[in-house]
PDB file of C-alpha atoms in Angstrom:
ATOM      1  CA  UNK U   1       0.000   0.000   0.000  1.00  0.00           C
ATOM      2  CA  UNK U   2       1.556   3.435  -0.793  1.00  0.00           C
ATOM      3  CA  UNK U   3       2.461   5.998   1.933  1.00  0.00           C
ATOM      4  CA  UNK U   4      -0.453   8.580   2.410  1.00  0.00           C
ATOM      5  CA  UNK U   5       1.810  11.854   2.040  1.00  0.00           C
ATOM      6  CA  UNK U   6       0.554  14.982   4.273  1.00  0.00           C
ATOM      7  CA  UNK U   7       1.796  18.147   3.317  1.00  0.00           C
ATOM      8  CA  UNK U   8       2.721  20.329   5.834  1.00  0.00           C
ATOM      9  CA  UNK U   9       2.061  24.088   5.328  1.00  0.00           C
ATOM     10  CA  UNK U  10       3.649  25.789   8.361  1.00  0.00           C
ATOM     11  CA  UNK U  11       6.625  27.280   5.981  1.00  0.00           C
ATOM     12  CA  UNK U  12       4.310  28.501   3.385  1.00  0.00           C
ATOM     13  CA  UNK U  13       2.552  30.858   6.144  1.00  0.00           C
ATOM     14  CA  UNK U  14       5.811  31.589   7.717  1.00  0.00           C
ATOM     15  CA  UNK U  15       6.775  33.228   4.816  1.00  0.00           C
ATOM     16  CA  UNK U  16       3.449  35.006   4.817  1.00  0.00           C
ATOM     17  CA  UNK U  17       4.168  36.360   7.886  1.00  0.00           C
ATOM     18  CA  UNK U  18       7.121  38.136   7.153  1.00  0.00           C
ATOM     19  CA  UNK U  19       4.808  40.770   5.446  1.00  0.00           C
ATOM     20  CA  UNK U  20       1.571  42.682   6.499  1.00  0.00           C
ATOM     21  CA  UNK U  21      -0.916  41.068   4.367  1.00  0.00           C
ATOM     22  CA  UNK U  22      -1.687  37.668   2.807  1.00  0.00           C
ATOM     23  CA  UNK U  23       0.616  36.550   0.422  1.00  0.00           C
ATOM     24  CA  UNK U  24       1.177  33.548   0.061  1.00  0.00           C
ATOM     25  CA  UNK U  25      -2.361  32.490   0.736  1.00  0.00           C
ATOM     26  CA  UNK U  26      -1.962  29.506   3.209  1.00  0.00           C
ATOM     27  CA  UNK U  27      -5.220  28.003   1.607  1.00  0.00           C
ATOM     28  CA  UNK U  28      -3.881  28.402  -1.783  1.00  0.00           C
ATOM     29  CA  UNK U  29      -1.348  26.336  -1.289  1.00  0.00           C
ATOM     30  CA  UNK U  30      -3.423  23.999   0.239  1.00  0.00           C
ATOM     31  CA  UNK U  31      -5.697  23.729  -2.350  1.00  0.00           C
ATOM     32  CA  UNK U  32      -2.105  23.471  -5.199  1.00  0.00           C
ATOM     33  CA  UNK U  33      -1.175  20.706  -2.742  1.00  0.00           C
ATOM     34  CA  UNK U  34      -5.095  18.592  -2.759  1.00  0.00           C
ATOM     35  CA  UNK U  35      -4.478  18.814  -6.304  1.00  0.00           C
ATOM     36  CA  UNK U  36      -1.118  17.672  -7.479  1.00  0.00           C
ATOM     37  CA  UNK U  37      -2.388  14.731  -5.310  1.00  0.00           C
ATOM     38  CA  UNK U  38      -1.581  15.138  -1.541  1.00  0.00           C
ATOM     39  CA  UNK U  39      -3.116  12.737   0.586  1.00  0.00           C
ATOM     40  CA  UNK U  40      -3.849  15.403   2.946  1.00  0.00           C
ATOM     41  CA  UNK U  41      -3.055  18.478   4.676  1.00  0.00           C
ATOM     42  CA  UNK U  42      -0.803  19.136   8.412  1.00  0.00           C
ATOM     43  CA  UNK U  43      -0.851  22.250  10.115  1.00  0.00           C
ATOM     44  CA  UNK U  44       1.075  22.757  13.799  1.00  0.00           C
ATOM     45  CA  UNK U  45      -0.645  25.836  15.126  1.00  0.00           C
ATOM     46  CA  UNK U  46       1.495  27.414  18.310  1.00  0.00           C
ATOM     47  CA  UNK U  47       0.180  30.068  21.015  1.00  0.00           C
ATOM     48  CA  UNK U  48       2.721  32.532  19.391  1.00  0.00           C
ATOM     49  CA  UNK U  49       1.692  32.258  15.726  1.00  0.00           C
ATOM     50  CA  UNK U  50       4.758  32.034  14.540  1.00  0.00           C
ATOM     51  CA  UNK U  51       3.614  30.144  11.417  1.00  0.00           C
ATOM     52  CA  UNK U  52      -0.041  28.336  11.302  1.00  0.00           C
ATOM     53  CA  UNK U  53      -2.638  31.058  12.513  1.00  0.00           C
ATOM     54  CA  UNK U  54      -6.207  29.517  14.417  1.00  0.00           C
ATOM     55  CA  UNK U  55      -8.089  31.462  10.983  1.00  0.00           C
ATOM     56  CA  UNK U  56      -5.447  28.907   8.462  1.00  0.00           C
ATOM     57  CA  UNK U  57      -6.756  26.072  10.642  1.00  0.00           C
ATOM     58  CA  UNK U  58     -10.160  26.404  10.066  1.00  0.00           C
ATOM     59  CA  UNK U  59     -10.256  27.259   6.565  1.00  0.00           C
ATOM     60  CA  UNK U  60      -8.146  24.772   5.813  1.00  0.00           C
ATOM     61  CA  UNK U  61     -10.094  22.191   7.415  1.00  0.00           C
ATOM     62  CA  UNK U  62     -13.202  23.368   5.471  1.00  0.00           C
ATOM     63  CA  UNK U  63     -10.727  23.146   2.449  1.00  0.00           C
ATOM     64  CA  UNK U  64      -9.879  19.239   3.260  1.00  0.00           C
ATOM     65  CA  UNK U  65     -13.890  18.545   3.212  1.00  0.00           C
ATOM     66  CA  UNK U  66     -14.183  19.263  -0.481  1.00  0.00           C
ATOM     67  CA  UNK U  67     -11.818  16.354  -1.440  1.00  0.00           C
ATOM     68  CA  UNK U  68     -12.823  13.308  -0.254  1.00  0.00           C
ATOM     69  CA  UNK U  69     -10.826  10.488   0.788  1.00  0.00           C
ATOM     70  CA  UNK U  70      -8.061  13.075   2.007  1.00  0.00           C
ATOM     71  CA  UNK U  71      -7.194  14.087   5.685  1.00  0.00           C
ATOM     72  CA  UNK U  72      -6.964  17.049   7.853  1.00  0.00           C
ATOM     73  CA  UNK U  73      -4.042  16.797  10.614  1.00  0.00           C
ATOM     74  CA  UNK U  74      -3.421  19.293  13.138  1.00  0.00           C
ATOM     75  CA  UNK U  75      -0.165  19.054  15.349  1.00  0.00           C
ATOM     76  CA  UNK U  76       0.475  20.673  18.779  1.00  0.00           C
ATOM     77  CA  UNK U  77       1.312  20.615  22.687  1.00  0.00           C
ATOM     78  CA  UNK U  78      -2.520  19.778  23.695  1.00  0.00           C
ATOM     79  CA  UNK U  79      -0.771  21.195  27.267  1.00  0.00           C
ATOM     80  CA  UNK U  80       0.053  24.601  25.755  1.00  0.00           C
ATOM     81  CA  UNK U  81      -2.385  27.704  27.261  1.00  0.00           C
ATOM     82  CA  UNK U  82      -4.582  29.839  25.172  1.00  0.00           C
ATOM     83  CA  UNK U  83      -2.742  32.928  24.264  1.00  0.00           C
ATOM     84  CA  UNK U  84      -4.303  36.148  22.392  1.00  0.00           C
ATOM     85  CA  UNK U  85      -6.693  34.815  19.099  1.00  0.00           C
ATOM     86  CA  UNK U  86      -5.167  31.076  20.127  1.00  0.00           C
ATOM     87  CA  UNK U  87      -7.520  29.009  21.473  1.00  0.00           C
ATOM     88  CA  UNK U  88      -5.642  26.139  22.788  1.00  0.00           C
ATOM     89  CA  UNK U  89      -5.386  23.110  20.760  1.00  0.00           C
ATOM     90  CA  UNK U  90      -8.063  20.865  22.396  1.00  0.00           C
ATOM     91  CA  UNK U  91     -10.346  23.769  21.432  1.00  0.00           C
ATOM     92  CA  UNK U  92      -8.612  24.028  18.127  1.00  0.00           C
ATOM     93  CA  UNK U  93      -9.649  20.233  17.193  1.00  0.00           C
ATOM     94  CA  UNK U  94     -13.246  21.005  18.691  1.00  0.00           C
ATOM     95  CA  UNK U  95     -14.006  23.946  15.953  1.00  0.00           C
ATOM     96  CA  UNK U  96     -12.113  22.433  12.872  1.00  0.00           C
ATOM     97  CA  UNK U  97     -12.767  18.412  13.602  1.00  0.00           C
ATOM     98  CA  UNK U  98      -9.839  17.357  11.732  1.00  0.00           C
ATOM     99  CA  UNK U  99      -9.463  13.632  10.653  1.00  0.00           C
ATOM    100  CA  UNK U 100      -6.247  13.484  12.905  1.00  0.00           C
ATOM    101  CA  UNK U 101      -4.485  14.991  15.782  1.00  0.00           C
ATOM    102  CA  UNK U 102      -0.956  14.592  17.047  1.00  0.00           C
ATOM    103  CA  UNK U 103       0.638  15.673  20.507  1.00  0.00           C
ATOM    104  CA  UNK U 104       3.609  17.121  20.105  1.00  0.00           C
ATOM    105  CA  UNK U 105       5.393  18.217  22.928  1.00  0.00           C
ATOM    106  CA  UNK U 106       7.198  21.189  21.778  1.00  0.00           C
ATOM    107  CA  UNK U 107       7.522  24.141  23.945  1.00  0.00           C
ATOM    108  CA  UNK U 108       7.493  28.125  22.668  1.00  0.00           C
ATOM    109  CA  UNK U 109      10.955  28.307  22.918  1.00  0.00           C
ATOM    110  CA  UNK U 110      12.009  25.524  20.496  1.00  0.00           C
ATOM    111  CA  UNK U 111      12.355  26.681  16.469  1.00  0.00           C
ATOM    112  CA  UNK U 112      10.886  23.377  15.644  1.00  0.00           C
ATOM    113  CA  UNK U 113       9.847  19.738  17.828  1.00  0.00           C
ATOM    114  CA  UNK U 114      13.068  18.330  18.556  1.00  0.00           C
ATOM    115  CA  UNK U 115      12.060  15.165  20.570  1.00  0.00           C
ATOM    116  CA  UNK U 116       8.941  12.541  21.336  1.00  0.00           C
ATOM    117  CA  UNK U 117       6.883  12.373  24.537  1.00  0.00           C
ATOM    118  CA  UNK U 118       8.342  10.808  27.751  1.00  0.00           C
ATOM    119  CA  UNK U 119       5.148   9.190  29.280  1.00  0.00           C
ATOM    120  CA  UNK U 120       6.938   7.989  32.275  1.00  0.00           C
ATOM    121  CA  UNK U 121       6.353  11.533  33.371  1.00  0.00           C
ATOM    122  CA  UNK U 122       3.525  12.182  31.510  1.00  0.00           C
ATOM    123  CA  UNK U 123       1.297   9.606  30.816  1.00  0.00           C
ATOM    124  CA  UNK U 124      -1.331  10.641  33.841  1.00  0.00           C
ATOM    125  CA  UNK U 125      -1.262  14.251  31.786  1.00  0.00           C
ATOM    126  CA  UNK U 126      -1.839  13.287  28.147  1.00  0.00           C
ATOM    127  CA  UNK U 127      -3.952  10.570  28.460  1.00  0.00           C
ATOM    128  CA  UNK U 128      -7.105  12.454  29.525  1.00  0.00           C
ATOM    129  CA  UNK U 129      -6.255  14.846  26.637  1.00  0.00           C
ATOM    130  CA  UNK U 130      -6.592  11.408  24.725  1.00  0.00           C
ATOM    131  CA  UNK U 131      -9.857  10.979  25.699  1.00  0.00           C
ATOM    132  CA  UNK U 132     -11.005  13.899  25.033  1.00  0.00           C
ATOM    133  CA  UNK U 133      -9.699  14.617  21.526  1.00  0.00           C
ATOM    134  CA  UNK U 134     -11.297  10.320  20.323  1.00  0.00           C
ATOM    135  CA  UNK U 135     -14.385  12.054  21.929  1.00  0.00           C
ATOM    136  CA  UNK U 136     -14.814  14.518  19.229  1.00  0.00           C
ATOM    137  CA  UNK U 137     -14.358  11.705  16.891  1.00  0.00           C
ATOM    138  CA  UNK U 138     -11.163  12.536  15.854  1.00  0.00           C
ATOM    139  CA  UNK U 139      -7.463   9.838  15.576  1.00  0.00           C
ATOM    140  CA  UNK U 140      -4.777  10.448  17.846  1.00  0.00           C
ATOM    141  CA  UNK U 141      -1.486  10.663  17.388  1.00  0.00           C
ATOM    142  CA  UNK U 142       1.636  10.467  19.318  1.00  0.00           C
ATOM    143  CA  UNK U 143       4.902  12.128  18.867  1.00  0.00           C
ATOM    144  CA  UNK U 144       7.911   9.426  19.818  1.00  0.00           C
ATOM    145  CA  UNK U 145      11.245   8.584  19.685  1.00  0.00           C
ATOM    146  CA  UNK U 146      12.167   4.536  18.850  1.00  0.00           C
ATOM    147  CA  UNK U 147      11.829   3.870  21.835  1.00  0.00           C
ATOM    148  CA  UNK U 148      10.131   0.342  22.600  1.00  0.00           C
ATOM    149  CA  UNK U 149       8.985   0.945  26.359  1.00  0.00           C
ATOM    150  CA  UNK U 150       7.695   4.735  25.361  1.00  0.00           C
ATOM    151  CA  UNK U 151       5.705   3.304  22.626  1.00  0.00           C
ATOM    152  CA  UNK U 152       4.059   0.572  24.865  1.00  0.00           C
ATOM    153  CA  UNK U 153       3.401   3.139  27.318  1.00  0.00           C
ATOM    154  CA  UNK U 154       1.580   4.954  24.233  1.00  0.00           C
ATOM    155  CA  UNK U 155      -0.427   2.184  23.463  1.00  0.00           C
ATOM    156  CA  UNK U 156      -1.196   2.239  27.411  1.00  0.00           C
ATOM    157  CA  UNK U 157      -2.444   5.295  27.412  1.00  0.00           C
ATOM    158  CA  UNK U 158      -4.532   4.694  24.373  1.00  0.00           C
ATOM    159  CA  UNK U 159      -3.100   6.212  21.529  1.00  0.00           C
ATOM    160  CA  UNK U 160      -4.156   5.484  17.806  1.00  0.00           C
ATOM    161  CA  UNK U 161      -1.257   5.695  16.212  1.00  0.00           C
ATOM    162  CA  UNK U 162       2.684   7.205  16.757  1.00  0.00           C
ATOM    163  CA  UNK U 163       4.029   9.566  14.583  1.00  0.00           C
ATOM    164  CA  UNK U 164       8.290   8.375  14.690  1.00  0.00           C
ATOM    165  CA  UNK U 165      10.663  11.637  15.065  1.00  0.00           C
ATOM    166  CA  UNK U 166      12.858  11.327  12.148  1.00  0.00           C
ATOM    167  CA  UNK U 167      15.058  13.553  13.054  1.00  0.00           C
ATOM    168  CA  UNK U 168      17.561  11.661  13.680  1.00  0.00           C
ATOM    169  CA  UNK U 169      17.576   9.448  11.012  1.00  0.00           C
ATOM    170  CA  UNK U 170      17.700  12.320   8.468  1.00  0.00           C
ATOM    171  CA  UNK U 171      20.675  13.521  10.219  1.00  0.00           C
ATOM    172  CA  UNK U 172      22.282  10.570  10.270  1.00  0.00           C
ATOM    173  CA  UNK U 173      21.020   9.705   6.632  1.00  0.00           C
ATOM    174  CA  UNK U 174      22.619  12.747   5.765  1.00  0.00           C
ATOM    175  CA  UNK U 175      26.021  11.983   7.217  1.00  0.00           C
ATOM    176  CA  UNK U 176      26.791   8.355   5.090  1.00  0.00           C
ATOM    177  CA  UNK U 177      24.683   5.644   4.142  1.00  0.00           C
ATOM    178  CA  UNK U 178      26.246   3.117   6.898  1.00  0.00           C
ATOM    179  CA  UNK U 179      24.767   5.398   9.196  1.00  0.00           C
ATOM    180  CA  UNK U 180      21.223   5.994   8.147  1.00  0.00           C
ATOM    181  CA  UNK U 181      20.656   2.793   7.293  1.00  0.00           C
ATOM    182  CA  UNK U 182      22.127   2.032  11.356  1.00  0.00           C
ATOM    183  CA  UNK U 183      19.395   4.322  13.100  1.00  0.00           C
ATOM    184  CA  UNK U 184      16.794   3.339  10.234  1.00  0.00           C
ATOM    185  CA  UNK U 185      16.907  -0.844  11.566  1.00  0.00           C
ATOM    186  CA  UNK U 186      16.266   0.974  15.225  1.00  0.00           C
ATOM    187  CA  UNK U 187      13.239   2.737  13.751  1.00  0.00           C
ATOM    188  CA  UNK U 188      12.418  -0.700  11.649  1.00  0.00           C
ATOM    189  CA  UNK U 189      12.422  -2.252  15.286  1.00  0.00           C
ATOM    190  CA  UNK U 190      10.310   0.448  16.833  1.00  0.00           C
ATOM    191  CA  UNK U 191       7.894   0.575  13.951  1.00  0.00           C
ATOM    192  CA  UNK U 192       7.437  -3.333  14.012  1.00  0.00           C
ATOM    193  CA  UNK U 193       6.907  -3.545  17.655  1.00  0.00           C
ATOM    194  CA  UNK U 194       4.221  -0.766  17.477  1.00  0.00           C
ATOM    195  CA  UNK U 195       2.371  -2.617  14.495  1.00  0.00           C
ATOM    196  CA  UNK U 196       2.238  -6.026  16.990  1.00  0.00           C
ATOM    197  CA  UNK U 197       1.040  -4.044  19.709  1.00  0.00           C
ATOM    198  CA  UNK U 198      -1.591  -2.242  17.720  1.00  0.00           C
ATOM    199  CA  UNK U 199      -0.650   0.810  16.805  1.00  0.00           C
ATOM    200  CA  UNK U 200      -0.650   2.962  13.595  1.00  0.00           C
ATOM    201  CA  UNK U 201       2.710   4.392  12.036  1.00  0.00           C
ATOM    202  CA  UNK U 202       3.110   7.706  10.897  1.00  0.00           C
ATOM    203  CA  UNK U 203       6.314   9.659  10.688  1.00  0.00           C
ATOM    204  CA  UNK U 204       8.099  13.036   9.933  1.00  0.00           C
ATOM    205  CA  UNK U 205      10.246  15.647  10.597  1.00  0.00           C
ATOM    206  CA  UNK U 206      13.533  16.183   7.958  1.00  0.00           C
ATOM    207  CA  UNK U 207      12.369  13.790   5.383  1.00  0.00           C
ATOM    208  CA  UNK U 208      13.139  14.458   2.094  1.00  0.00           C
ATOM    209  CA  UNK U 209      13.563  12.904  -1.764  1.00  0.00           C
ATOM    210  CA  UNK U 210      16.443  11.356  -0.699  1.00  0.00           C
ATOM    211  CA  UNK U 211      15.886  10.054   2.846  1.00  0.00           C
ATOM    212  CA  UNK U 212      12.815   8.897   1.916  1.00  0.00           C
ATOM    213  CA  UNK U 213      13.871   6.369  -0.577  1.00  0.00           C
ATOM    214  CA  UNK U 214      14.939   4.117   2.283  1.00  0.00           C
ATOM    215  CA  UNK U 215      12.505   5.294   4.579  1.00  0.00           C
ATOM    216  CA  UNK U 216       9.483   4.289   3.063  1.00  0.00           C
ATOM    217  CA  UNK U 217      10.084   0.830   3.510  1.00  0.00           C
ATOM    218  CA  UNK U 218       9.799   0.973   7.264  1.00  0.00           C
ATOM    219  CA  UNK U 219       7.613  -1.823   8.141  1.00  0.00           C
ATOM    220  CA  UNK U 220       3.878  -0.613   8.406  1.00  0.00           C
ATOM    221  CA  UNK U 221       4.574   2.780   7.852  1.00  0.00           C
ATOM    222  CA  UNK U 222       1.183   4.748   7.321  1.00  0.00           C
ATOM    223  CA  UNK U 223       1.602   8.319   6.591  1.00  0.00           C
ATOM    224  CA  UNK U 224       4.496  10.785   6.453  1.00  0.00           C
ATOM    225  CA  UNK U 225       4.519  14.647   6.813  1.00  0.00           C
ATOM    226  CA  UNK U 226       6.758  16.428   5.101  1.00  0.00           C
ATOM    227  CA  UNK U 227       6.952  20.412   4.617  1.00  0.00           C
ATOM    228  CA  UNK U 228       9.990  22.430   5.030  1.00  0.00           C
ATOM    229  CA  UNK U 229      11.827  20.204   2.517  1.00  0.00           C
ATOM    230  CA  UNK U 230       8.793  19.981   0.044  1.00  0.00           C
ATOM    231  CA  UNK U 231       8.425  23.667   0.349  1.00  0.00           C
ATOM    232  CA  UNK U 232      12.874  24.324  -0.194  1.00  0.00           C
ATOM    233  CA  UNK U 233      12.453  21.865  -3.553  1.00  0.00           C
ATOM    234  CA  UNK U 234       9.217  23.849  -4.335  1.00  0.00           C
ATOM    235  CA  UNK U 235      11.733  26.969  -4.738  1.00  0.00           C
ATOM    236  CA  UNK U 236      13.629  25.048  -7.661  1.00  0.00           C
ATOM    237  CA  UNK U 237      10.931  22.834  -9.150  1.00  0.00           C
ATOM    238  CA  UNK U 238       7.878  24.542  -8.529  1.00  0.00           C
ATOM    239  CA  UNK U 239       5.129  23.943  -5.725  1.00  0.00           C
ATOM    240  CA  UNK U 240       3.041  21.646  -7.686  1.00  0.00           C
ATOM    241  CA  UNK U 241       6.005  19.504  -8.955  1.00  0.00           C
ATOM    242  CA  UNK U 242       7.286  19.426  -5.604  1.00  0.00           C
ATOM    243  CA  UNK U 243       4.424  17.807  -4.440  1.00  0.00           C
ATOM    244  CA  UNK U 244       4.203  15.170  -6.989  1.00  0.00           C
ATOM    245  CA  UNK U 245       8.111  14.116  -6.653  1.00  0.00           C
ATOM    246  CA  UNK U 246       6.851  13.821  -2.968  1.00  0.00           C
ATOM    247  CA  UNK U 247       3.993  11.575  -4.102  1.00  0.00           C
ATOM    248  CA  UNK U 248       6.274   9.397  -6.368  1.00  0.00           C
ATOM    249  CA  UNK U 249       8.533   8.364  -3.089  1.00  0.00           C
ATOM    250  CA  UNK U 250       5.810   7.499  -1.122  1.00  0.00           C
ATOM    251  CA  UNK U 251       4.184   5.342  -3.771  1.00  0.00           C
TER     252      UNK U 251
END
């Protein structure tokens, strides 16, 4: 079965925001995206707005509901306070009832999520977030490392699925092909150990062309999101081709 590829848009309204006005349109982009064949759409919406605005969120959630068979994922700390026109994420998911939604448990200060959940210390404080989020009739998600007793705890706490930080791996990737291939067989591991315990695979963060030739055959792998390098090949190939290379590596 091919990957489901999720494009991610936060970059494309980051660069909005470094004018006064609304160009690029965030739902524009979203809409190029549905078209050239995306599988669906991610946003990460953050208290300080940085990229991903509450107004993208739901538009772009209205936008995902005129192609069907495609899905709406928002990302987020489901701890992190309302702040200004931010309604908090829980709230977030209530108003735009997105298909998917994955913790993330990034903090204000951090330029982008750097690591996955340690539910040894909080497991009593997402899982009633859990509950509340499958309430609205909506898949959760669960941002984590490889790590074989974090993802059982996941399962514990009743997660959906587990998005795997790839971080590493494109890093690694990145530095020789002995040692991407050494961190991918520790995501291979993690990934089949979440599949016999349940759990759906998604993945994401640094994935690219390249990386992703290896990484799509990670066993049971479900979904990727991919946006900052979609959106840096976009500047050389063009938005829509971008997205289709993207679609092509998944397949």
């Amino acid at each position: 079965m091919a990957i489901q590829l999720s494009v991610n848009l936060n970059k494309i309204a980051l660069l909005r925001n470094s004018r006064e006005g609304d160009f690029p349109n965030v739902e524009t982009y979203g809409k190029l995206a549905l078209d050239a064949g995306a599988n669906g759409l991610t946003v990460h919406p953050r208290p300080d707005q940085r990229h991903i605005r509450p107004e993208d969120t739901r538009s772009l959630a209205e936008l995902v509901k005129a192609y069907p068979g495609t899905e709406f994922n928002i990302e987020g700390n489901p701890t992190a306070p309302a702040s200004g026109s931010y309604p908090g994420l829980i709230e977030l998911v209530r108003e735009s009832q997105p298909d998917q939604c994955t913790f993330v448990p990034d903090s204000d200060g951090q330029k982008t999520s750097d690591h996955g959940f340690d539910l040894k210390k909080d497991a009593e404080l997402v899982a009633p977030l859990i509950q509340q989020v499958q309430n609205l009739g909506v898949r959760v998600s669960l941002f984590m490392d490889p790590d074989l007793e974090q993802i059982q705890l996941a399962k514990d706490i009743g997660a959906d699925r587990i998005e795997l930080y790839t971080g590493p791996f494109a890093w690694a990737f990145e530095q020789s092909e002995a040692e991407g291939q050494a961190v991918f067989q520790v995501h291979s591991e993690a990934a089949a150990f979440a599949q016999s315990i349940g759990l759906g695979i998604n993945a994401g963060h640094d994935l690219n062309l390249e990386n992703m030739v290896l990484y799509k055959n990670l066993p049971g792998l479900q979904e990727v999101s991919i946006g900052h390098a979609l959106t840096v090949d976009a500047l050389n190939m063009g938005f829509t081709p971008a997205v289709q290379a993207y679609k092509k590596v998944c397949s």
